[in-house]
mmCIF file of C-alpha atoms and ligand atoms in Angstrom:
data_model
loop_
_atom_site.group_PDB
_atom_site.id
_atom_site.type_symbol
_atom_site.label_atom_id
_atom_site.label_comp_id
_atom_site.label_asym_id
_atom_site.label_seq_id
_atom_site.Cartn_x
_atom_site.Cartn_y
_atom_site.Cartn_z
ATOM 1 C CA MET A 203 -119.980 -119.710 -60.733
ATOM 2 C CA ALA A 204 -117.171 -119.541 -58.410
ATOM 3 C CA CYS A 205 -114.910 -117.526 -61.154
ATOM 4 C CA SER A 206 -117.542 -114.706 -61.471
ATOM 5 C CA ARG A 207 -116.529 -113.083 -57.863
ATOM 6 C CA MET A 208 -113.208 -114.585 -57.919
ATOM 7 C CA ALA A 209 -111.112 -113.225 -55.064
ATOM 8 C CA LEU A 210 -108.067 -115.326 -55.208
ATOM 9 C CA ALA A 211 -107.086 -114.497 -58.906
ATOM 10 C CA ILE A 212 -103.908 -115.377 -59.726
ATOM 11 C CA VAL A 213 -104.290 -119.012 -59.041
ATOM 12 C CA ILE A 214 -107.812 -118.989 -59.949
ATOM 13 C CA ARG A 215 -107.967 -117.489 -63.194
ATOM 14 C CA LEU A 216 -106.396 -120.225 -65.338
ATOM 15 C CA ALA A 217 -108.105 -122.891 -63.351
ATOM 16 C CA CYS A 218 -111.397 -120.963 -64.312
ATOM 17 C CA LEU A 219 -110.621 -121.261 -68.081
ATOM 18 C CA THR A 220 -110.680 -125.192 -67.972
ATOM 19 C CA ALA A 221 -112.586 -125.691 -65.159
ATOM 20 C CA VAL A 222 -113.866 -129.478 -65.023
ATOM 21 C CA PHE A 223 -117.419 -128.817 -64.030
ATOM 22 C CA ALA A 224 -117.929 -131.199 -61.091
ATOM 23 C CA ALA A 225 -120.589 -131.052 -58.810
ATOM 24 C CA PRO A 226 -120.526 -128.698 -56.134
ATOM 25 C CA PHE A 227 -119.529 -129.723 -52.547
ATOM 26 C CA SER A 228 -122.408 -130.244 -50.341
ATOM 27 C CA PHE A 229 -122.259 -131.842 -46.440
ATOM 28 C CA LYS A 230 -125.496 -133.115 -47.219
ATOM 29 C CA ASP A 231 -123.521 -136.127 -48.869
ATOM 30 C CA ASN A 232 -120.417 -135.795 -47.116
ATOM 31 C CA PRO A 233 -118.356 -138.779 -48.075
ATOM 32 C CA LEU A 234 -116.815 -139.258 -44.500
ATOM 33 C CA GLY A 235 -120.445 -139.909 -43.186
ATOM 34 C CA ASN A 236 -119.967 -138.775 -39.675
ATOM 35 C CA GLY A 237 -122.746 -136.450 -39.817
ATOM 36 C CA PHE A 238 -120.310 -133.540 -39.729
ATOM 37 C CA PRO A 239 -121.289 -130.724 -38.684
ATOM 38 C CA MET A 240 -123.699 -132.062 -36.376
ATOM 39 C CA ILE A 241 -121.191 -133.610 -34.178
ATOM 40 C CA VAL A 242 -122.582 -134.730 -30.516
ATOM 41 C CA GLN A 243 -120.115 -134.418 -27.808
ATOM 42 C CA PRO A 244 -119.298 -136.689 -26.466
ATOM 43 C CA SER A 245 -119.880 -139.342 -29.140
ATOM 44 C CA ASP A 246 -118.308 -142.208 -30.781
ATOM 45 C CA ALA A 247 -118.152 -139.846 -34.348
ATOM 46 C CA LEU A 248 -116.064 -137.194 -31.942
ATOM 47 C CA THR A 249 -113.550 -139.612 -30.777
ATOM 48 C CA VAL A 250 -112.913 -140.948 -34.206
ATOM 49 C CA ILE A 251 -112.256 -137.289 -35.469
ATOM 50 C CA SER A 252 -109.995 -136.765 -32.609
ATOM 51 C CA VAL A 253 -107.916 -139.859 -33.415
ATOM 52 C CA ASN A 254 -107.435 -138.511 -36.956
ATOM 53 C CA ALA A 255 -106.783 -135.073 -35.897
ATOM 54 C CA HIS A 256 -104.158 -136.347 -33.093
ATOM 55 C CA GLY A 257 -105.609 -134.714 -30.229
ATOM 56 C CA SER A 258 -108.956 -133.192 -28.835
ATOM 57 C CA LEU A 259 -111.045 -130.239 -28.600
ATOM 58 C CA PRO A 260 -110.024 -127.978 -25.343
ATOM 59 C CA ASN A 261 -111.735 -129.821 -22.467
ATOM 60 C CA SER A 262 -110.724 -126.255 -20.165
ATOM 61 C CA PRO A 263 -114.250 -124.587 -19.191
ATOM 62 C CA PRO A 264 -115.399 -121.900 -21.661
ATOM 63 C CA PRO A 265 -114.689 -118.343 -20.581
ATOM 64 C CA PRO A 266 -116.972 -117.067 -17.741
ATOM 65 C CA ASN A 267 -117.694 -113.930 -19.149
ATOM 66 C CA LYS A 268 -119.975 -113.671 -22.504
ATOM 67 C CA PRO A 269 -117.461 -112.541 -25.004
ATOM 68 C CA SER A 270 -118.059 -108.963 -26.750
ATOM 69 C CA ALA A 271 -120.312 -108.851 -29.739
ATOM 70 C CA ASP A 272 -117.362 -108.012 -31.690
ATOM 71 C CA ALA A 273 -115.617 -111.052 -30.581
ATOM 72 C CA LEU A 274 -118.917 -113.189 -31.309
ATOM 73 C CA THR A 275 -118.442 -112.063 -34.944
ATOM 74 C CA SER A 276 -115.009 -113.035 -35.132
ATOM 75 C CA LEU A 277 -115.880 -116.675 -33.764
ATOM 76 C CA ARG A 278 -118.715 -116.509 -36.604
ATOM 77 C CA LEU A 279 -115.903 -115.820 -39.407
ATOM 78 C CA ILE A 280 -113.569 -118.346 -37.932
ATOM 79 C CA ALA A 281 -116.555 -121.284 -38.199
ATOM 80 C CA PHE A 282 -117.371 -120.207 -41.662
ATOM 81 C CA ASN A 283 -113.898 -120.378 -42.768
ATOM 82 C CA GLU A 284 -113.166 -123.461 -40.922
ATOM 83 C CA LEU A 285 -116.476 -125.072 -42.472
ATOM 84 C CA PHE A 286 -115.124 -124.166 -46.101
ATOM 85 C CA GLU A 287 -111.835 -125.752 -45.488
ATOM 86 C CA VAL A 288 -113.058 -128.908 -44.033
ATOM 87 C CA ALA A 289 -114.953 -129.028 -47.440
ATOM 88 C CA TYR A 290 -112.060 -128.244 -49.069
ATOM 89 C CA PHE A 291 -109.792 -130.774 -47.509
ATOM 90 C CA THR A 292 -112.553 -133.397 -47.688
ATOM 91 C CA GLU A 293 -112.868 -133.306 -51.503
ATOM 92 C CA LEU A 294 -108.936 -132.967 -52.005
ATOM 93 C CA LEU A 295 -108.112 -135.867 -49.467
ATOM 94 C CA ASN A 296 -110.913 -137.823 -51.948
ATOM 95 C CA ASN A 297 -109.532 -136.783 -55.040
ATOM 96 C CA ILE A 298 -106.104 -138.295 -53.970
ATOM 97 C CA THR A 299 -107.474 -141.137 -52.208
ATOM 98 C CA ASN A 300 -109.437 -142.244 -55.335
ATOM 99 C CA ASN A 301 -106.539 -141.352 -57.843
ATOM 100 C CA VAL A 302 -109.126 -138.608 -59.594
ATOM 101 C CA GLU A 303 -107.338 -137.575 -62.856
ATOM 102 C CA GLY A 304 -104.539 -134.661 -62.162
ATOM 103 C CA TYR A 305 -104.625 -135.852 -58.638
ATOM 104 C CA GLU A 306 -102.240 -138.970 -59.191
ATOM 105 C CA VAL A 307 -99.398 -138.492 -56.900
ATOM 106 C CA GLY A 308 -96.443 -139.874 -58.660
ATOM 107 C CA GLY A 309 -93.113 -141.314 -57.727
ATOM 108 C CA ARG A 310 -93.069 -143.901 -54.769
ATOM 109 C CA ASP A 311 -96.156 -145.258 -52.937
ATOM 110 C CA ASP A 312 -94.562 -143.312 -49.857
ATOM 111 C CA ALA A 313 -95.265 -139.850 -51.107
ATOM 112 C CA ARG A 314 -98.844 -141.078 -52.063
ATOM 113 C CA ASN A 315 -99.394 -142.700 -48.150
ATOM 114 C CA PHE A 316 -97.635 -139.333 -46.467
ATOM 115 C CA MET A 317 -100.044 -137.099 -48.268
ATOM 116 C CA ILE A 318 -103.163 -139.303 -47.284
ATOM 117 C CA LYS A 319 -101.697 -139.463 -43.816
ATOM 118 C CA ALA A 320 -101.085 -135.559 -43.630
ATOM 119 C CA LEU A 321 -104.337 -134.682 -45.184
ATOM 120 C CA THR A 322 -106.269 -137.118 -43.107
ATOM 121 C CA ALA A 323 -104.891 -135.006 -39.959
ATOM 122 C CA VAL A 324 -105.536 -131.779 -41.583
ATOM 123 C CA GLN A 325 -109.148 -132.484 -42.616
ATOM 124 C CA ALA A 326 -109.856 -133.663 -38.835
ATOM 125 C CA GLN A 327 -108.192 -130.686 -37.514
ATOM 126 C CA GLU A 328 -110.337 -128.390 -39.352
ATOM 127 C CA GLU A 329 -113.244 -130.402 -38.105
ATOM 128 C CA LEU A 330 -112.378 -129.591 -34.413
ATOM 129 C CA HIS A 331 -111.833 -126.013 -35.245
ATOM 130 C CA VAL A 332 -115.372 -125.945 -36.887
ATOM 131 C CA LEU A 333 -116.406 -127.660 -33.461
ATOM 132 C CA ASN A 334 -114.677 -125.550 -31.341
ATOM 133 C CA ALA A 335 -115.743 -121.939 -32.892
ATOM 134 C CA ASN A 336 -119.499 -123.147 -33.116
ATOM 135 C CA GLY A 337 -119.280 -124.761 -29.761
ATOM 136 C CA ALA A 338 -118.232 -121.368 -28.102
ATOM 137 C CA ILE A 339 -120.748 -119.670 -30.475
ATOM 138 C CA THR A 340 -123.977 -121.610 -29.164
ATOM 139 C CA HIS A 341 -122.444 -121.794 -25.491
ATOM 140 C CA PHE A 342 -123.252 -118.347 -25.453
ATOM 141 C CA GLY A 343 -126.716 -118.230 -26.788
ATOM 142 C CA GLY A 344 -125.494 -117.880 -30.587
ATOM 143 C CA GLU A 345 -126.598 -119.930 -33.735
ATOM 144 C CA ALA A 346 -123.997 -122.315 -34.784
ATOM 145 C CA ILE A 347 -122.619 -121.215 -38.391
ATOM 146 C CA GLN A 348 -124.116 -123.625 -40.877
ATOM 147 C CA PRO A 349 -122.164 -125.087 -43.772
ATOM 148 C CA CYS A 350 -122.977 -123.542 -47.472
ATOM 149 C CA THR A 351 -122.112 -125.530 -50.695
ATOM 150 C CA TYR A 352 -119.255 -124.825 -52.311
ATOM 151 C CA ASN A 353 -117.541 -125.034 -55.845
ATOM 152 C CA PHE A 354 -113.535 -125.022 -55.677
ATOM 153 C CA PRO A 355 -111.660 -123.750 -58.931
ATOM 154 C CA VAL A 356 -109.214 -126.417 -59.357
ATOM 155 C CA SER A 357 -108.538 -129.628 -60.928
ATOM 156 C CA ASN A 358 -105.390 -130.792 -59.962
ATOM 157 C CA ILE A 359 -102.915 -131.390 -57.369
ATOM 158 C CA ASN A 360 -100.671 -128.689 -57.845
ATOM 159 C CA ASP A 361 -103.379 -126.036 -58.149
ATOM 160 C CA ALA A 362 -105.427 -127.648 -55.448
ATOM 161 C CA ILE A 363 -102.096 -127.189 -52.963
ATOM 162 C CA THR A 364 -101.497 -123.566 -54.284
ATOM 163 C CA LEU A 365 -105.022 -122.572 -53.368
ATOM 164 C CA ALA A 366 -104.730 -124.096 -49.916
ATOM 165 C CA GLN A 367 -101.450 -121.946 -49.454
ATOM 166 C CA THR A 368 -103.189 -118.709 -50.751
ATOM 167 C CA PHE A 369 -106.276 -119.271 -48.488
ATOM 168 C CA THR A 370 -104.109 -120.398 -45.745
ATOM 169 C CA ASP A 371 -101.986 -117.155 -45.944
ATOM 170 C CA VAL A 372 -105.317 -115.067 -45.791
ATOM 171 C CA VAL A 373 -106.163 -116.813 -42.639
ATOM 172 C CA LEU A 374 -102.702 -116.403 -41.120
ATOM 173 C CA GLY A 375 -103.131 -112.520 -41.642
ATOM 174 C CA THR A 376 -106.895 -112.527 -40.684
ATOM 175 C CA LEU A 377 -106.344 -114.287 -37.293
ATOM 176 C CA GLN A 378 -103.916 -111.396 -36.247
ATOM 177 C CA ASP A 379 -106.800 -108.849 -36.711
ATOM 178 C CA VAL A 380 -109.067 -111.480 -34.820
ATOM 179 C CA VAL A 381 -106.449 -111.802 -31.600
ATOM 180 C CA SER A 382 -106.044 -107.872 -31.917
ATOM 181 C CA LEU A 383 -109.713 -107.063 -31.538
ATOM 182 C CA PHE A 384 -109.685 -109.642 -28.830
ATOM 183 C CA GLY A 385 -107.404 -107.623 -26.851
ATOM 184 C CA THR A 386 -108.743 -104.367 -27.996
ATOM 185 C CA ASP A 387 -112.162 -105.710 -26.472
ATOM 186 C CA GLY A 388 -110.906 -107.018 -23.522
ATOM 187 C CA ASP A 389 -111.743 -110.574 -24.630
ATOM 188 C CA THR A 390 -108.505 -111.975 -23.514
ATOM 189 C CA ALA A 391 -109.618 -115.378 -22.654
ATOM 190 C CA LEU A 392 -110.002 -116.078 -26.165
ATOM 191 C CA ILE A 393 -106.861 -115.114 -27.370
ATOM 192 C CA ARG A 394 -104.764 -118.056 -26.117
ATOM 193 C CA GLY A 395 -106.888 -121.009 -28.034
ATOM 194 C CA VAL A 396 -106.906 -118.659 -31.418
ATOM 195 C CA SER A 397 -103.480 -118.206 -31.189
ATOM 196 C CA SER A 398 -102.517 -121.943 -31.148
ATOM 197 C CA VAL A 399 -104.558 -122.211 -34.285
ATOM 198 C CA ILE A 400 -102.450 -119.341 -35.991
ATOM 199 C CA GLY A 401 -99.448 -121.654 -35.072
ATOM 200 C CA GLN A 402 -101.334 -125.100 -35.997
ATOM 201 C CA GLU A 403 -102.339 -123.194 -39.796
ATOM 202 C CA GLY A 404 -98.825 -121.867 -40.007
ATOM 203 C CA GLU A 405 -97.426 -125.655 -39.745
ATOM 204 C CA GLN A 406 -99.890 -126.582 -42.436
ATOM 205 C CA ASN A 407 -98.539 -123.934 -44.912
ATOM 206 C CA GLY A 408 -95.037 -124.824 -44.369
ATOM 207 C CA TRP A 409 -95.891 -128.356 -45.995
ATOM 208 C CA TYR A 410 -97.983 -126.711 -48.614
ATOM 209 C CA ARG A 411 -95.111 -124.375 -49.463
ATOM 210 C CA THR A 412 -92.618 -127.541 -49.520
ATOM 211 C CA PHE A 413 -94.535 -129.401 -51.684
ATOM 212 C CA LEU A 414 -94.557 -126.181 -54.096
ATOM 213 C CA GLY A 415 -90.795 -126.232 -54.242
ATOM 214 C CA LYS A 416 -90.965 -122.948 -52.188
ATOM 215 C CA VAL A 417 -89.135 -121.868 -48.928
ATOM 216 C CA PRO A 418 -91.026 -123.148 -45.827
ATOM 217 C CA SER A 419 -91.411 -120.303 -44.227
ATOM 218 C CA ALA A 420 -92.556 -116.886 -46.395
ATOM 219 C CA LEU A 421 -91.458 -113.945 -44.632
ATOM 220 C CA PRO A 422 -90.129 -112.537 -41.471
ATOM 221 C CA PHE A 423 -93.307 -111.217 -40.401
ATOM 222 C CA LEU A 424 -96.422 -112.409 -42.634
ATOM 223 C CA THR A 425 -98.865 -110.331 -44.181
ATOM 224 C CA THR A 426 -101.581 -108.793 -42.165
ATOM 225 C CA SER A 427 -105.323 -108.807 -43.376
ATOM 226 C CA THR A 428 -108.562 -108.029 -41.982
ATOM 227 C CA ARG A 429 -111.615 -109.882 -41.248
ATOM 228 C CA GLU A 430 -113.642 -108.049 -44.241
ATOM 229 C CA PHE A 431 -110.848 -109.223 -46.680
ATOM 230 C CA ALA A 432 -110.860 -112.867 -45.592
ATOM 231 C CA PHE A 433 -114.891 -112.842 -45.410
ATOM 232 C CA SER A 434 -115.174 -111.057 -49.112
ATOM 233 C CA ALA A 435 -112.396 -113.658 -50.392
ATOM 234 C CA LEU A 436 -114.398 -116.695 -48.930
ATOM 235 C CA GLN A 437 -117.535 -115.640 -50.992
ATOM 236 C CA GLY A 438 -115.538 -116.837 -54.247
ATOM 237 C CA PHE A 439 -115.849 -120.375 -52.937
ATOM 238 C CA VAL A 440 -119.826 -120.396 -51.999
ATOM 239 C CA VAL A 441 -122.526 -121.090 -53.980
ATOM 240 C CA PRO A 442 -124.409 -117.760 -54.161
ATOM 241 C CA GLY A 443 -127.540 -118.235 -52.018
ATOM 242 C CA SER A 444 -126.482 -121.646 -50.314
ATOM 243 C CA CYS A 445 -125.338 -120.288 -47.055
ATOM 244 C CA PRO A 446 -128.259 -120.414 -44.734
ATOM 245 C CA ASN A 447 -127.334 -118.098 -42.095
ATOM 246 C CA LEU A 448 -124.532 -115.805 -43.899
ATOM 247 C CA ASP A 449 -126.317 -113.157 -42.784
ATOM 248 C CA THR A 450 -125.395 -113.616 -39.059
ATOM 249 C CA ILE A 451 -122.016 -112.711 -39.655
ATOM 250 C CA LYS A 452 -122.141 -108.716 -39.398
ATOM 251 C CA LEU A 453 -119.143 -108.085 -41.732
ATOM 252 C CA GLN A 454 -118.706 -105.830 -44.907
ATOM 253 C CA ILE A 455 -118.258 -108.072 -48.139
ATOM 254 C CA PHE A 456 -116.075 -106.173 -51.088
ATOM 255 C CA LYS A 457 -117.068 -106.109 -54.817
ATOM 256 C CA PRO A 458 -114.403 -108.693 -56.067
ATOM 257 C CA LEU A 459 -110.922 -107.670 -57.658
ATOM 258 C CA THR A 460 -109.540 -110.111 -60.190
ATOM 259 C CA VAL A 461 -105.898 -110.037 -60.615
ATOM 260 C CA ILE A 462 -105.356 -110.555 -64.107
ATOM 261 C CA THR A 463 -101.690 -111.081 -64.583
ATOM 262 C CA ALA A 464 -100.792 -114.715 -64.052
ATOM 263 C CA ASN A 465 -97.881 -115.591 -62.111
ATOM 264 C CA PRO A 466 -96.004 -112.521 -61.548
ATOM 265 C CA GLU A 467 -92.508 -112.430 -61.657
ATOM 266 C CA PRO A 468 -90.769 -111.319 -58.476
ATOM 267 C CA LYS A 469 -89.732 -108.037 -60.137
ATOM 268 C CA GLU A 470 -90.945 -104.309 -60.158
ATOM 269 C CA GLN A 471 -93.882 -104.599 -63.099
ATOM 270 C CA ASP A 472 -97.378 -103.458 -63.796
ATOM 271 C CA ILE A 473 -100.050 -105.566 -62.348
ATOM 272 C CA THR A 474 -103.441 -105.576 -64.432
ATOM 273 C CA PHE A 475 -106.632 -106.149 -62.827
ATOM 274 C CA SER A 476 -110.123 -106.214 -63.337
ATOM 275 C CA VAL A 477 -113.621 -105.477 -61.734
ATOM 276 C CA GLU A 478 -117.304 -105.678 -62.797
ATOM 277 C CA ILE A 479 -119.590 -102.758 -62.487
ATOM 278 C CA ALA A 480 -123.262 -102.614 -62.595
ATOM 279 C CA LYS A 481 -123.280 -98.824 -63.642
ATOM 280 C CA ASP A 482 -120.809 -96.365 -64.869
ATOM 281 C CA SER A 483 -120.925 -94.056 -61.821
ATOM 282 C CA ASP A 484 -119.764 -97.600 -59.890
ATOM 283 C CA TRP A 485 -116.340 -96.383 -61.237
ATOM 284 C CA MET A 486 -114.386 -93.355 -60.223
ATOM 285 C CA SER A 487 -111.166 -92.050 -61.517
ATOM 286 C CA SER A 488 -110.292 -91.078 -57.803
ATOM 287 C CA TYR A 489 -109.809 -94.882 -57.216
ATOM 288 C CA SER A 490 -106.097 -95.782 -56.291
ATOM 289 C CA ILE A 491 -104.582 -99.352 -55.699
ATOM 290 C CA THR A 492 -103.328 -100.159 -52.268
ATOM 291 C CA TYR A 493 -101.188 -103.147 -51.052
ATOM 292 C CA ILE A 494 -100.713 -104.529 -47.818
ATOM 293 C CA ASN A 495 -97.811 -106.967 -47.594
ATOM 294 C CA GLN A 496 -95.557 -107.855 -44.213
ATOM 295 C CA GLN A 497 -96.111 -105.781 -41.420
ATOM 296 C CA ASN A 498 -95.340 -102.697 -42.993
ATOM 297 C CA LEU A 499 -97.262 -99.435 -43.918
ATOM 298 C CA PRO A 500 -99.695 -100.156 -46.727
ATOM 299 C CA ILE A 501 -98.566 -98.815 -50.122
ATOM 300 C CA ASN A 502 -100.931 -96.604 -52.193
ATOM 301 C CA LYS A 503 -100.370 -96.520 -56.070
ATOM 302 C CA PRO A 504 -102.166 -94.415 -58.841
ATOM 303 C CA ILE A 505 -104.345 -96.507 -61.571
ATOM 304 C CA SER A 506 -103.760 -96.321 -64.941
ATOM 305 C CA ASN A 507 -104.598 -97.815 -68.269
ATOM 306 C CA VAL A 508 -108.556 -97.785 -67.556
ATOM 307 C CA ASN A 509 -110.490 -99.443 -70.065
ATOM 308 C CA ILE A 510 -114.077 -99.770 -69.557
ATOM 309 C CA VAL A 511 -115.698 -102.577 -72.005
ATOM 310 C CA ASP A 512 -119.428 -103.503 -71.041
ATOM 311 C CA ARG A 513 -119.384 -103.522 -67.067
ATOM 312 C CA THR A 514 -115.913 -104.906 -67.214
ATOM 313 C CA VAL A 515 -113.056 -102.462 -66.159
ATOM 314 C CA THR A 516 -109.692 -103.294 -66.573
ATOM 315 C CA PHE A 517 -106.440 -101.336 -65.475
ATOM 316 C CA SER A 518 -103.169 -101.636 -64.371
ATOM 317 C CA ALA A 519 -101.033 -100.068 -61.370
ATOM 318 C CA ASN A 520 -97.305 -100.261 -60.245
ATOM 319 C CA PHE A 521 -96.276 -103.161 -58.152
ATOM 320 C CA PRO A 522 -93.230 -102.055 -56.612
ATOM 321 C CA TYR A 523 -91.447 -105.271 -55.786
ATOM 322 C CA ASP A 524 -88.279 -105.366 -53.758
ATOM 323 C CA MET A 525 -86.623 -108.285 -52.741
ATOM 324 C CA ALA A 526 -85.538 -106.845 -49.369
ATOM 325 C CA THR A 527 -88.820 -104.818 -48.457
ATOM 326 C CA PHE A 528 -91.819 -105.642 -50.659
ATOM 327 C CA GLY A 529 -93.761 -107.982 -52.306
ATOM 328 C CA ASN A 530 -92.518 -111.429 -51.306
ATOM 329 C CA GLY A 531 -95.267 -113.759 -49.977
ATOM 330 C CA MET A 532 -98.942 -113.030 -49.933
ATOM 331 C CA THR A 533 -99.853 -109.004 -51.200
ATOM 332 C CA ILE A 534 -103.570 -107.875 -50.794
ATOM 333 C CA ALA A 535 -104.394 -105.772 -53.233
ATOM 334 C CA ALA A 536 -107.463 -103.307 -52.897
ATOM 335 C CA VAL A 537 -109.385 -100.437 -54.746
ATOM 336 C CA THR A 538 -109.639 -97.845 -52.390
ATOM 337 C CA ASN A 539 -111.287 -94.310 -52.759
ATOM 338 C CA SER A 540 -108.926 -92.550 -50.654
ATOM 339 C CA THR A 541 -105.320 -91.119 -52.097
ATOM 340 C CA GLY A 542 -104.369 -90.766 -48.622
ATOM 341 C CA SER A 543 -101.706 -92.727 -46.927
ATOM 342 C CA PHE A 544 -102.951 -95.447 -44.724
ATOM 343 C CA ASP A 545 -101.569 -96.366 -41.303
ATOM 344 C CA SER A 546 -102.972 -99.962 -41.153
ATOM 345 C CA ALA A 547 -104.902 -102.728 -42.822
ATOM 346 C CA SER A 548 -107.725 -101.595 -41.112
ATOM 347 C CA ASP A 549 -107.663 -98.164 -42.324
ATOM 348 C CA VAL A 550 -107.101 -99.765 -45.790
ATOM 349 C CA ALA A 551 -110.310 -101.835 -45.194
ATOM 350 C CA LYS A 552 -112.530 -98.671 -44.030
ATOM 351 C CA ALA A 553 -111.455 -97.226 -47.711
ATOM 352 C CA THR A 554 -112.118 -100.397 -49.998
ATOM 353 C CA VAL A 555 -114.348 -100.525 -52.620
ATOM 354 C CA PHE A 556 -113.031 -103.708 -54.350
ATOM 355 C CA GLY A 557 -111.066 -106.201 -53.073
ATOM 356 C CA PRO A 558 -109.000 -108.488 -52.072
ATOM 357 C CA GLY A 559 -107.230 -109.300 -54.697
ATOM 358 C CA LEU A 560 -104.121 -111.818 -53.880
ATOM 359 C CA ILE A 561 -100.882 -111.556 -55.466
ATOM 360 C CA GLU A 562 -98.308 -114.237 -54.197
ATOM 361 C CA ILE A 563 -94.620 -114.077 -55.066
ATOM 362 C CA ASN A 564 -91.788 -116.555 -53.727
HETATM 363 C C1 NAG B 724 -111.563 -132.653 -56.993
HETATM 364 O O1 NAG B 724 -111.370 -133.051 -58.207
HETATM 365 C C2 NAG B 724 -112.659 -132.594 -59.129
HETATM 366 C C3 NAG B 724 -112.817 -132.958 -60.350
HETATM 367 O O2 NAG B 724 -111.568 -132.772 -61.079
HETATM 368 C C4 NAG B 724 -112.596 -130.939 -59.237
HETATM 369 O O3 NAG B 724 -113.565 -130.419 -59.648
HETATM 370 C C5 NAG B 724 -112.372 -130.421 -57.714
HETATM 371 O O4 NAG B 724 -112.409 -129.259 -57.625
HETATM 372 C C6 NAG B 724 -111.227 -131.163 -56.827
HETATM 373 N N1 NAG B 724 -111.328 -130.620 -55.490
HETATM 374 C C7 NAG B 724 -110.318 -130.340 -55.017
HETATM 375 C C8 NAG B 724 -110.441 -129.868 -53.432
HETATM 376 O O5 NAG B 724 -108.886 -130.154 -55.204
HETATM 377 C C1 NAG B 725 -115.306 -95.293 -49.523
HETATM 378 O O1 NAG B 725 -115.115 -96.695 -49.516
HETATM 379 C C2 NAG B 725 -116.019 -96.841 -48.343
HETATM 380 C C3 NAG B 725 -115.818 -98.486 -48.072
HETATM 381 O O2 NAG B 725 -116.669 -98.857 -49.234
HETATM 382 C C4 NAG B 725 -117.394 -96.372 -48.224
HETATM 383 O O3 NAG B 725 -117.663 -96.346 -47.011
HETATM 384 C C5 NAG B 725 -117.075 -94.266 -48.466
HETATM 385 O O4 NAG B 725 -118.124 -94.067 -48.107
HETATM 386 C C6 NAG B 725 -116.445 -94.120 -49.735
HETATM 387 N N1 NAG B 725 -116.066 -92.822 -49.563
HETATM 388 C C7 NAG B 725 -116.338 -92.172 -50.697
HETATM 389 C C8 NAG B 725 -115.888 -90.859 -50.630
HETATM 390 O O5 NAG B 725 -116.972 -92.773 -51.543
#
């Protein structure tokens, strides 16, 4: 099911073909048994989480003024994303701890112990990120975001860490959007806390990249994203219809864009994509592919080799990789309905019809 609207396509496509159909993850049978995400503050359960997280929820008072409606939307998206991350790292930690096939950490015992120690911290830190975001939402009279049931399209440790790196890249881009909007909307009291999480997720990602044999720091200026791209990508991991209050998150969900080209090399090349359409008029010859990479102006490329079989449209577009200027780290691809030049990732999101497709190089 996760494969049907797979946004994190490169990593996942292969995994989809060989997917082990494990039961979807639900917090109802959370192996941690601590009642998360219903954690009373204070409580023994919270103390255990904080010990594992090596630190606490912020104890400074919440901002005196109610955040803007848009800031609350951002907090809801953060809670939605962090709930997914808790689910993911809980299952990953469990797989490694129980030596599930594909998750045996080879080599010395030290490597396995380190992995368990690090993921125990990450898992608990993500729990505190959820409690912090949901705590702010409920403090200002909103409804806490509730977890969904999740499906993860990975079945070995390398794919699992690759996927963790990819979704963390999306988060690192999206929190840039969130703090910019806090600034624009005058929600300055929220900027410091969320910025502390940007660094925190960056520390995690340096480790995922190192594990994969990549240079720990991907780029001089990390690729930016928008809230809509993150929210759309996350739909690929949730069992449709399983999120109790998804509709309280007022952000657009784009139709999925799949990147067919697996593990693209660091060179200029054509990349193949596909989308599913419901009717012929859902595909227009005026569409193009737009790429967002680093903090640079988005690049627009024409679509070619369009092939429509049943309801699947396959097509390709040039990917103008250049070691010095374009294509390292995460690139967000989107099918847009404007051939005009875009000034920003937000401009791209406004014209996006299908997306995001995520391309990772180096
Ligand atoms: C844990 O292992 C199961 C069985 O291989 C797999 O289906 C699931 O996706 C894995 N979860 C993660 C987060 O790696
Ligand atoms: C282009 O796509 C955007 C976003 O999906 C949509 O709001 C807009 O109406 C579309 N414009 C055209 C001309 O199709």
